[in-house]
CSV table of C-alpha atoms in Angstrom, one decimal:
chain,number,residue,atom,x,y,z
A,1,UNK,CA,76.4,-41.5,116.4
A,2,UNK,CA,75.7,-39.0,113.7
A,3,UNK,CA,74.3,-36.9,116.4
A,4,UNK,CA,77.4,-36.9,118.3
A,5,UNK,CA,79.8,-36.3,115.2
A,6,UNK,CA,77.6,-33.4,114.4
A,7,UNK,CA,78.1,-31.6,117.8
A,8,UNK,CA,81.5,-32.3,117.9
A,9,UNK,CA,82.1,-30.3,114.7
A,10,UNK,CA,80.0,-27.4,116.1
A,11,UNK,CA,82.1,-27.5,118.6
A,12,UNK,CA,85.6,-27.4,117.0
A,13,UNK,CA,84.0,-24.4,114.5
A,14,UNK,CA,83.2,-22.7,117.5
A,15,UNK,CA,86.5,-23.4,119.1
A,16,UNK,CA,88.2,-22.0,115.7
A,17,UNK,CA,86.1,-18.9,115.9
A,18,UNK,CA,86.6,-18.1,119.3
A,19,UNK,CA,90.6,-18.4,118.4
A,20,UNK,CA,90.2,-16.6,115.5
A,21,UNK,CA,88.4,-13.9,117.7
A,22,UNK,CA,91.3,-13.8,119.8
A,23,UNK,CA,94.1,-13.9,117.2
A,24,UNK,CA,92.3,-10.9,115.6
A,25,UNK,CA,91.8,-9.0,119.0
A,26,UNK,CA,95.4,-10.2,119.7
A,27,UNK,CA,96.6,-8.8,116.0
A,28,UNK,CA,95.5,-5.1,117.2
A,29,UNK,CA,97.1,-5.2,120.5
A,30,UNK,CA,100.4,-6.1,118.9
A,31,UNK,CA,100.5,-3.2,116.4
A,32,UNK,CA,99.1,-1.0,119.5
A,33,UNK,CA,101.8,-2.0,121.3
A,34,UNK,CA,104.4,-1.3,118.5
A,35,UNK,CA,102.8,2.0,117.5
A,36,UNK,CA,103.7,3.1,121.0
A,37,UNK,CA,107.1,2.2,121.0
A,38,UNK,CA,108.0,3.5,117.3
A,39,UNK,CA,106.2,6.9,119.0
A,40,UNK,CA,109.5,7.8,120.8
A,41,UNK,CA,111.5,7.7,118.0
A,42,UNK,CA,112.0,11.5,116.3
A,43,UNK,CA,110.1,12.3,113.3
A,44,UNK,CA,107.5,9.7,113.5
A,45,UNK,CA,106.6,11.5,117.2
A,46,UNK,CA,105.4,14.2,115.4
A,47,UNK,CA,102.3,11.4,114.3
A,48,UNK,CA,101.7,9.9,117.4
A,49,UNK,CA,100.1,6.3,118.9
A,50,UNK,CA,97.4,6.4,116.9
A,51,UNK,CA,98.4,7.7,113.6
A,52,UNK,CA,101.4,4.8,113.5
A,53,UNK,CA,99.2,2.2,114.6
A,54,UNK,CA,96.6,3.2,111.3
A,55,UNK,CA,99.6,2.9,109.3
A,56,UNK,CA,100.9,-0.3,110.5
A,57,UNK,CA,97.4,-1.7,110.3
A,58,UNK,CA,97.4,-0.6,106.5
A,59,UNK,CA,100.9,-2.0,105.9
A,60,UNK,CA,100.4,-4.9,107.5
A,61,UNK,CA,97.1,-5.9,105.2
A,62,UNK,CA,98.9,-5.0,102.2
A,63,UNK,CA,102.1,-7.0,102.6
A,64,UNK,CA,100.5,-10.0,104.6
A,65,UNK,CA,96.7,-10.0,104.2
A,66,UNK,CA,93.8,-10.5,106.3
A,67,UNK,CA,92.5,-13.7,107.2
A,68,UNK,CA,88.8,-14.1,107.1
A,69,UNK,CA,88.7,-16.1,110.3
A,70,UNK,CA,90.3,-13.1,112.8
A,71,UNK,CA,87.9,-10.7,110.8
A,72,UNK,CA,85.3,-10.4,114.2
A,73,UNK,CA,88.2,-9.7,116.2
A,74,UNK,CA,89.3,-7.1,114.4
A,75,UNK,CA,85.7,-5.8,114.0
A,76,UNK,CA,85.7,-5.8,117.6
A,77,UNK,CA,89.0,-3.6,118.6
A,78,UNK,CA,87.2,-1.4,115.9
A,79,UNK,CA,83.9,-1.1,117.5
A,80,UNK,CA,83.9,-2.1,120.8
A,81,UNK,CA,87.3,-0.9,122.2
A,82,UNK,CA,87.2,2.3,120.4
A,83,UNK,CA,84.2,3.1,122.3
A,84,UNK,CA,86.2,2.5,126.0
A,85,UNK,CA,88.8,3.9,124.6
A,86,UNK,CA,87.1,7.8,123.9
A,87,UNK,CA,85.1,7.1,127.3
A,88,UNK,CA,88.5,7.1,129.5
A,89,UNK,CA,89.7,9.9,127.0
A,90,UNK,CA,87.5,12.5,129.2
A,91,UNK,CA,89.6,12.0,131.9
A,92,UNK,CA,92.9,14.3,129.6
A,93,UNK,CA,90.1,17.2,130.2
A,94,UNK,CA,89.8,19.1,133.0
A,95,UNK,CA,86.5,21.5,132.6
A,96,UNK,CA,88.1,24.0,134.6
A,97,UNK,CA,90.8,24.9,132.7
A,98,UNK,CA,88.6,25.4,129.7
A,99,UNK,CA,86.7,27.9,132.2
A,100,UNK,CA,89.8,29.1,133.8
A,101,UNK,CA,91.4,30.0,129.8
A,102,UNK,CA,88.6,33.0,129.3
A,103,UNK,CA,85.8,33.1,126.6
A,104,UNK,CA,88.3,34.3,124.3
A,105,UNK,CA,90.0,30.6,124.1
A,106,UNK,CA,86.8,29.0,124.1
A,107,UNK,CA,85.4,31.9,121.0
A,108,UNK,CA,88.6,30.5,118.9
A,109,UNK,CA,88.0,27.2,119.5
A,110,UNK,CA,84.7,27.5,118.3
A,111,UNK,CA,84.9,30.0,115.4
A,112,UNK,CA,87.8,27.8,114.4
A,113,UNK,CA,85.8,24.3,114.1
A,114,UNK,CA,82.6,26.0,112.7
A,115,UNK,CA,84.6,27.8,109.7
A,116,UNK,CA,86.7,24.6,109.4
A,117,UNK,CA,83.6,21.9,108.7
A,118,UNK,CA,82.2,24.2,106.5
A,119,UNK,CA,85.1,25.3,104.0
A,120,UNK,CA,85.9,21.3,103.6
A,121,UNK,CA,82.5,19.5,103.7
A,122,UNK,CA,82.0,22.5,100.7
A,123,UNK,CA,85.2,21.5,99.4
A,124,UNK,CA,84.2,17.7,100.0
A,125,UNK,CA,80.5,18.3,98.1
A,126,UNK,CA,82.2,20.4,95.2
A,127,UNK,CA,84.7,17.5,94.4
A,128,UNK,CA,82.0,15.1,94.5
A,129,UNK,CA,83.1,13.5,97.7
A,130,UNK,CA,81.0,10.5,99.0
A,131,UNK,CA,78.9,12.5,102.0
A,132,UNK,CA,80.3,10.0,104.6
A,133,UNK,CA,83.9,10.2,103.6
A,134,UNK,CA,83.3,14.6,103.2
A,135,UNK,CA,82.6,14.9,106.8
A,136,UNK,CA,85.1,12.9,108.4
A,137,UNK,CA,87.3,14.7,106.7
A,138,UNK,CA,86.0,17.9,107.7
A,139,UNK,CA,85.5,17.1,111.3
A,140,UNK,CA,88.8,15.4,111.7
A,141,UNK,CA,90.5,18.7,110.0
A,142,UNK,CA,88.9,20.7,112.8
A,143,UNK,CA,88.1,18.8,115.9
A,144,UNK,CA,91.2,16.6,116.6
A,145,UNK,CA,92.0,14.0,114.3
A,146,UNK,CA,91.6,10.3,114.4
A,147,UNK,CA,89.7,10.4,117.4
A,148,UNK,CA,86.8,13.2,116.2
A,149,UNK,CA,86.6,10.6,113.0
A,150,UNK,CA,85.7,7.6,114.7
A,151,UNK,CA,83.8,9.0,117.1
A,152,UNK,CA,81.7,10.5,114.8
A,153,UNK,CA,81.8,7.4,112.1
A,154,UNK,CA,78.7,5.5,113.9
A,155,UNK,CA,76.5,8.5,113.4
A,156,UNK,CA,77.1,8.6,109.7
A,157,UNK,CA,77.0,4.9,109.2
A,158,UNK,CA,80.6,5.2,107.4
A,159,UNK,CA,82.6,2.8,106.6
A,160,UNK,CA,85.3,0.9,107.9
A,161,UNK,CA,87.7,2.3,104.7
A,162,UNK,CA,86.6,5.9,104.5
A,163,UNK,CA,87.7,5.8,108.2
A,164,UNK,CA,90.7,4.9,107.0
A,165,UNK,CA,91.5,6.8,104.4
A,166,UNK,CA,90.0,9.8,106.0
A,167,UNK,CA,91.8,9.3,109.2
A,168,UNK,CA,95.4,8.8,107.6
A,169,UNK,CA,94.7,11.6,105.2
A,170,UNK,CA,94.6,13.9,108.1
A,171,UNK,CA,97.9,12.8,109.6
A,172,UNK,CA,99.5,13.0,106.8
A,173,UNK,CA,98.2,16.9,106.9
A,174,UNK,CA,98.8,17.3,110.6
A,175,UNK,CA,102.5,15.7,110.3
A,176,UNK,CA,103.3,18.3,107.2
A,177,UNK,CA,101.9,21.4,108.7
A,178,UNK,CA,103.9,20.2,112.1
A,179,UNK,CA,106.5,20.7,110.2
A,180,UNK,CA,106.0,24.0,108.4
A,181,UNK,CA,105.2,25.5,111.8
A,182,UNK,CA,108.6,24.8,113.4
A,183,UNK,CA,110.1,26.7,110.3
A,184,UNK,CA,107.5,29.6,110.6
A,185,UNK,CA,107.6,30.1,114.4
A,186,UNK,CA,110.9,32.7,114.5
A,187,UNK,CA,109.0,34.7,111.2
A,188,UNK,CA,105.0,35.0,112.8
A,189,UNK,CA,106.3,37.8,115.6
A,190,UNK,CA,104.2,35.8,118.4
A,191,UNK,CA,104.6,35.5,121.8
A,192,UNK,CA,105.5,31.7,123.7
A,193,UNK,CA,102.1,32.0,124.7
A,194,UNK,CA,100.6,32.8,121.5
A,195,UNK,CA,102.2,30.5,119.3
A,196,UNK,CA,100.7,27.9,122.1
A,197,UNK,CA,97.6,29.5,121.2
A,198,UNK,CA,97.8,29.5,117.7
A,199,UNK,CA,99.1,25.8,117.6
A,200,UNK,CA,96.8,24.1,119.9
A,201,UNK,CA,93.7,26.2,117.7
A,202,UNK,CA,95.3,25.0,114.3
A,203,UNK,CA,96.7,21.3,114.3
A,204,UNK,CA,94.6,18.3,114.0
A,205,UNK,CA,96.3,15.6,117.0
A,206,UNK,CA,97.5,16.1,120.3
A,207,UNK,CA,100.9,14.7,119.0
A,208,UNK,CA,101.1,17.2,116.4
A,209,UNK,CA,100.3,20.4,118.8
A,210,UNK,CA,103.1,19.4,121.3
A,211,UNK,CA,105.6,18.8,118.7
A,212,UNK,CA,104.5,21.9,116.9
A,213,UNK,CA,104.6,23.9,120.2
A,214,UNK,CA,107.9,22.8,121.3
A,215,UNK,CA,110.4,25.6,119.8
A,216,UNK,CA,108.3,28.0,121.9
A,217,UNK,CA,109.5,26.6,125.3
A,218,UNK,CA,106.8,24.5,128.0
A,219,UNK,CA,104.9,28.1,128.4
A,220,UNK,CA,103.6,27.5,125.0
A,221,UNK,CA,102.9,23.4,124.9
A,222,UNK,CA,101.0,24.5,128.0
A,223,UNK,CA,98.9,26.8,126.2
A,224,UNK,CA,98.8,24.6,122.6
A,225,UNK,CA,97.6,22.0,124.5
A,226,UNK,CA,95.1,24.0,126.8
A,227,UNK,CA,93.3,25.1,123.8
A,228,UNK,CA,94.0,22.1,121.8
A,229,UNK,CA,91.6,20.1,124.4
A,230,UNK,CA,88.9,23.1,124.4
A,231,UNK,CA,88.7,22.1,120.6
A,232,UNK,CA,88.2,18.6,121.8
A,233,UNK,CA,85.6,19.1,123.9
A,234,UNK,CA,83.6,20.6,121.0
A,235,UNK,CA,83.5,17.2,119.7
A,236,UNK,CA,80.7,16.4,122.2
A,237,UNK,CA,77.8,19.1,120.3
A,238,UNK,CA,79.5,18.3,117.1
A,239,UNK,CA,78.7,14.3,117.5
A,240,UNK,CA,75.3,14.8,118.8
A,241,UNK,CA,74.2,17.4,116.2
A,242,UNK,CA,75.5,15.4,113.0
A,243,UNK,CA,74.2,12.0,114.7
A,244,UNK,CA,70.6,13.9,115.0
A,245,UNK,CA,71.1,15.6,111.3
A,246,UNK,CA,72.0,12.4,110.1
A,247,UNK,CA,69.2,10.2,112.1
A,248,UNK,CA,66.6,12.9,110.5
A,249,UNK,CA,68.1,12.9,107.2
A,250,UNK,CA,67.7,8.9,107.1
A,251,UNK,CA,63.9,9.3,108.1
A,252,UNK,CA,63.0,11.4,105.5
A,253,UNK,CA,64.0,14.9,106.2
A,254,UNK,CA,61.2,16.7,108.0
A,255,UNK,CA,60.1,13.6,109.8
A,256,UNK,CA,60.4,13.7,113.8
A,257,UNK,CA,61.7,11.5,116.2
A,258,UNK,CA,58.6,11.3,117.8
A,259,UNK,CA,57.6,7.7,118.8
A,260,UNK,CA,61.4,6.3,118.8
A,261,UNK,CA,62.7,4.4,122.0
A,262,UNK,CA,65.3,6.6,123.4
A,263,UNK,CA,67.9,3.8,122.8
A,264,UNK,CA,67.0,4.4,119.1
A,265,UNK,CA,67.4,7.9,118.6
A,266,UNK,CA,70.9,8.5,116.3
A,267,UNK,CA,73.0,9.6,119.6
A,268,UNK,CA,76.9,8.7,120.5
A,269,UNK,CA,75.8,7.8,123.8
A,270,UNK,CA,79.4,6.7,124.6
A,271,UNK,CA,80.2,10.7,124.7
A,272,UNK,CA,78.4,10.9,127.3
A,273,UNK,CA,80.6,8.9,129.2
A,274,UNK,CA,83.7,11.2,127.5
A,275,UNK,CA,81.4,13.9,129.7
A,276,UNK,CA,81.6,11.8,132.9
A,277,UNK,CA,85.1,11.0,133.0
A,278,UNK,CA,85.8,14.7,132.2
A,279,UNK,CA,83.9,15.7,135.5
A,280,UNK,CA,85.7,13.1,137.2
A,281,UNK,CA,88.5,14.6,135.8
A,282,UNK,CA,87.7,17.8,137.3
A,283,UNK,CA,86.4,17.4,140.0
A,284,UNK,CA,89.9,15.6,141.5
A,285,UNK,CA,88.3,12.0,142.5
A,286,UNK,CA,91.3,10.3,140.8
A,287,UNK,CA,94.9,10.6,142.0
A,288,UNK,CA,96.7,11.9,139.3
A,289,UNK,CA,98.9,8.5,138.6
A,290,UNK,CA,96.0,6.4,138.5
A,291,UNK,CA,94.7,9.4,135.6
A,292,UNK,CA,97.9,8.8,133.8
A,293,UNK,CA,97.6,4.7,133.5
A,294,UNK,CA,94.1,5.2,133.0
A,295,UNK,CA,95.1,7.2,129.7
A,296,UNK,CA,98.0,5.1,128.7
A,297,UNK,CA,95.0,2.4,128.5
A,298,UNK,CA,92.4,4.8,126.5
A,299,UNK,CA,95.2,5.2,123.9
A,300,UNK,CA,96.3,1.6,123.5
A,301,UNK,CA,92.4,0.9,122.9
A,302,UNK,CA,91.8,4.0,120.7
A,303,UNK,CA,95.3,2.4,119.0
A,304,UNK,CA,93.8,-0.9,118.7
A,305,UNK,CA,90.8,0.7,117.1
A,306,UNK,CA,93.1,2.5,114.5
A,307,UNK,CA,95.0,-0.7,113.7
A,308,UNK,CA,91.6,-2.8,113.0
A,309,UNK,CA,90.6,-0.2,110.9
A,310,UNK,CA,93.8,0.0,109.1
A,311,UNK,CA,93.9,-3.8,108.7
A,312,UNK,CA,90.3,-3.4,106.5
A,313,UNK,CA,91.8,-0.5,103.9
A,314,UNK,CA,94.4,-2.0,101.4
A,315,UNK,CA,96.2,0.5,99.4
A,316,UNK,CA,94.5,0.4,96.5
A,317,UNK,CA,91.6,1.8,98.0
A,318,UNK,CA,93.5,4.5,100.0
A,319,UNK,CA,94.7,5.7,96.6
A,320,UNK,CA,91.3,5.7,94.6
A,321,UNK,CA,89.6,7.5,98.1
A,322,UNK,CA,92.4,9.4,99.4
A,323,UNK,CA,93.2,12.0,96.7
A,324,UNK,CA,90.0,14.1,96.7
A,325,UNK,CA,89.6,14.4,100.3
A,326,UNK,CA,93.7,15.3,100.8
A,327,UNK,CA,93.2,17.7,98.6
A,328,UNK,CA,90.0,19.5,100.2
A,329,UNK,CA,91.6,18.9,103.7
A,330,UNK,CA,94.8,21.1,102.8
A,331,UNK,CA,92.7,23.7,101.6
A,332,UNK,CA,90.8,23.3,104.5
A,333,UNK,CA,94.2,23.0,106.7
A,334,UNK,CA,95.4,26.1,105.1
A,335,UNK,CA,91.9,28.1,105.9
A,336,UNK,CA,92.3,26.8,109.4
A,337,UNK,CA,96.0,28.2,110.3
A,338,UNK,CA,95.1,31.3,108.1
A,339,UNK,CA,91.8,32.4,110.0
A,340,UNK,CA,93.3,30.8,114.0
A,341,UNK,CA,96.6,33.7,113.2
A,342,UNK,CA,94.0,36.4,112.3
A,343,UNK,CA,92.1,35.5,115.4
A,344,UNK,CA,95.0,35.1,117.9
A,345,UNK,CA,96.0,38.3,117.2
A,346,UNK,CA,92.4,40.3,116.7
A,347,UNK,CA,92.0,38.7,119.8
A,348,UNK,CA,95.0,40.0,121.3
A,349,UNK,CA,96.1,36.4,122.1
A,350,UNK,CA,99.3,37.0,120.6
């Protein structure tokens, strides 16, 4: 008899967890859903899916709460769905037209991200930045955003909150230099083209290049967002060289990896699939509709994973974190647009 009571009140705590599993996965999808459709309204455009849904997930924890029972579902749309979510991400690039957009593209891109890390991790070290929170910031300033951070977050072993913060921090950068841009684009003397050029090699989300781009006609969103994705694809050697520095760093420095399990080594193997679905991509094996759903689905997931991570930051936190790093990421922001003009037009780009 006592037997039998005891398994039936395993099994009702396991019935409760699985619901609360559910309710928590369930929480995500909703503010997914409604970050998608507060995205077509003007202003909050300019931030995009992903941006609103971190938002919503903050605002939600701080005038509702969290309970503790939906906590693994969230955990989950924050791990596990992020992960699918960059995989079908690979299909938005097409390897040729990185190829096709001549070394000169590809030289920004790169010169662009290097310079970038560098000036704010410094910044991030100088201000006495936790190491974690210093490069998300710094990657998320130069790669692209939300998606560079927590792609790059499982390397570093960061944090659910510095996530976060360093996530929303860079919207809030990305949203206010959207802005300055449309006000600077009749004063910078470029061409459609090479304010797409200088856009899409300057501004942290996709969201933010294509509204940013937009005063210059379709010639230059093609262009912004043509070299906006060649600076995406550096997030592949970015996230395997800090996961390696990191891995090495954790073992002691000069110690090897010799020895370790290849499932072991420090490695976003998801990017990898990022890589396949790009060739895929590519190489035309997908109708083009079936692409399109396909990406409607990676950003409700990577939306999901911006809400759960959202719901696990209350404000109190995002204002004790967030004022170093905004401040080393508008330096950083500034740097960025500064050195991407001089280089659009020493490369003749402009």
């Amino acid at each position: 008899m006592i037997l039998q009571t005891r398994s039936k009140s395993w099994k009702n705590i396991k019935k409760v967890g699985n619901f609360g599993f559910f309710q928590g996965v369930g929480l995500t999808l909703l503010l997914s859903v409604i970050a998608k459709l507060l995205g077509y309204l003007p202003f909050l455009n300019i931030m995009g899916q992903l941006v609103i849904a971190i938002m919503l997930g903050i605002l939600y924890r701080g005038t509702r709460g969290v309970p503790l029972k939906i906590q693994s579902g969230i955990s989950f749309s924050g791990k596990r769905l992020l992960r699918f979510g960059i995989i079908l991400l690979g299909l938005k690039l097409n390897l040729l037209d990185i190829v096709h957009a001549g070394y000169k593209v590809v030289a920004l891109a790169v010169i662009n991200v290097v310079i970038t890390i560098i000036v704010v991790y410094g910044l991030c070290k100088w201000f006495k930045i936790d190491k974690s929170l210093g490069l998300l910031t710094a990657c998320g300033t130069a790669i692209c955003g939300a998606a560079a951070m927590v792609a790059i977050a499982p390397q570093i072993k960061a944090k659910d909150e510095e996530t976060a913060v360093s996530a929303a921090t860079v919207a809030i950068l990305g949203t206010m230099f959207t802005l300055v841009y449309t006000f600077l684009y009749p004063v910078l003397g470029l061409s459609m083209k090479g304010y797409g050029v200088f856009t899409g090699a300057t501004l942290h989300e996709v969201a933010h290049v294509i509204a940013a781009a937009a005063p210059g006609g379709q010639a230059a969103i093609d262009m912004a967002v043509l070299v906006k994705l060649t600076r995406v694809a550096l997030l592949v050697p970015v996230a395997l060289f800090i996961g390696l520095w990191s891995g090495r760093e954790s073992r002691g420095g000069g110690k090897s990896f010799q020895g370790i399990r290849w499932r072991e080594l420090p490695i976003p193997w998801f990017i990898f699939g990022f890589l396949v679905m790009s060739g895929v991509n590519t190489l035309g094996i997908i109708p083009e509709k079936m692409i399109s759903d396909l990406l409607i689905l990676a950003y409700m997931l990577l939306a999901m994973a911006m809400a759960g991570l959202g719901l696990g930051v209350d404000l109190a936190t995002f204002s004790r974190l967030g004022k170093k790093p905004f401040l080393a990421g508008l330096i950083g922001s500034i740097v960025l647009s500064l050195v991407g003009f001089v280089l659009v037009c020493g490369f003749g780009l402009n």
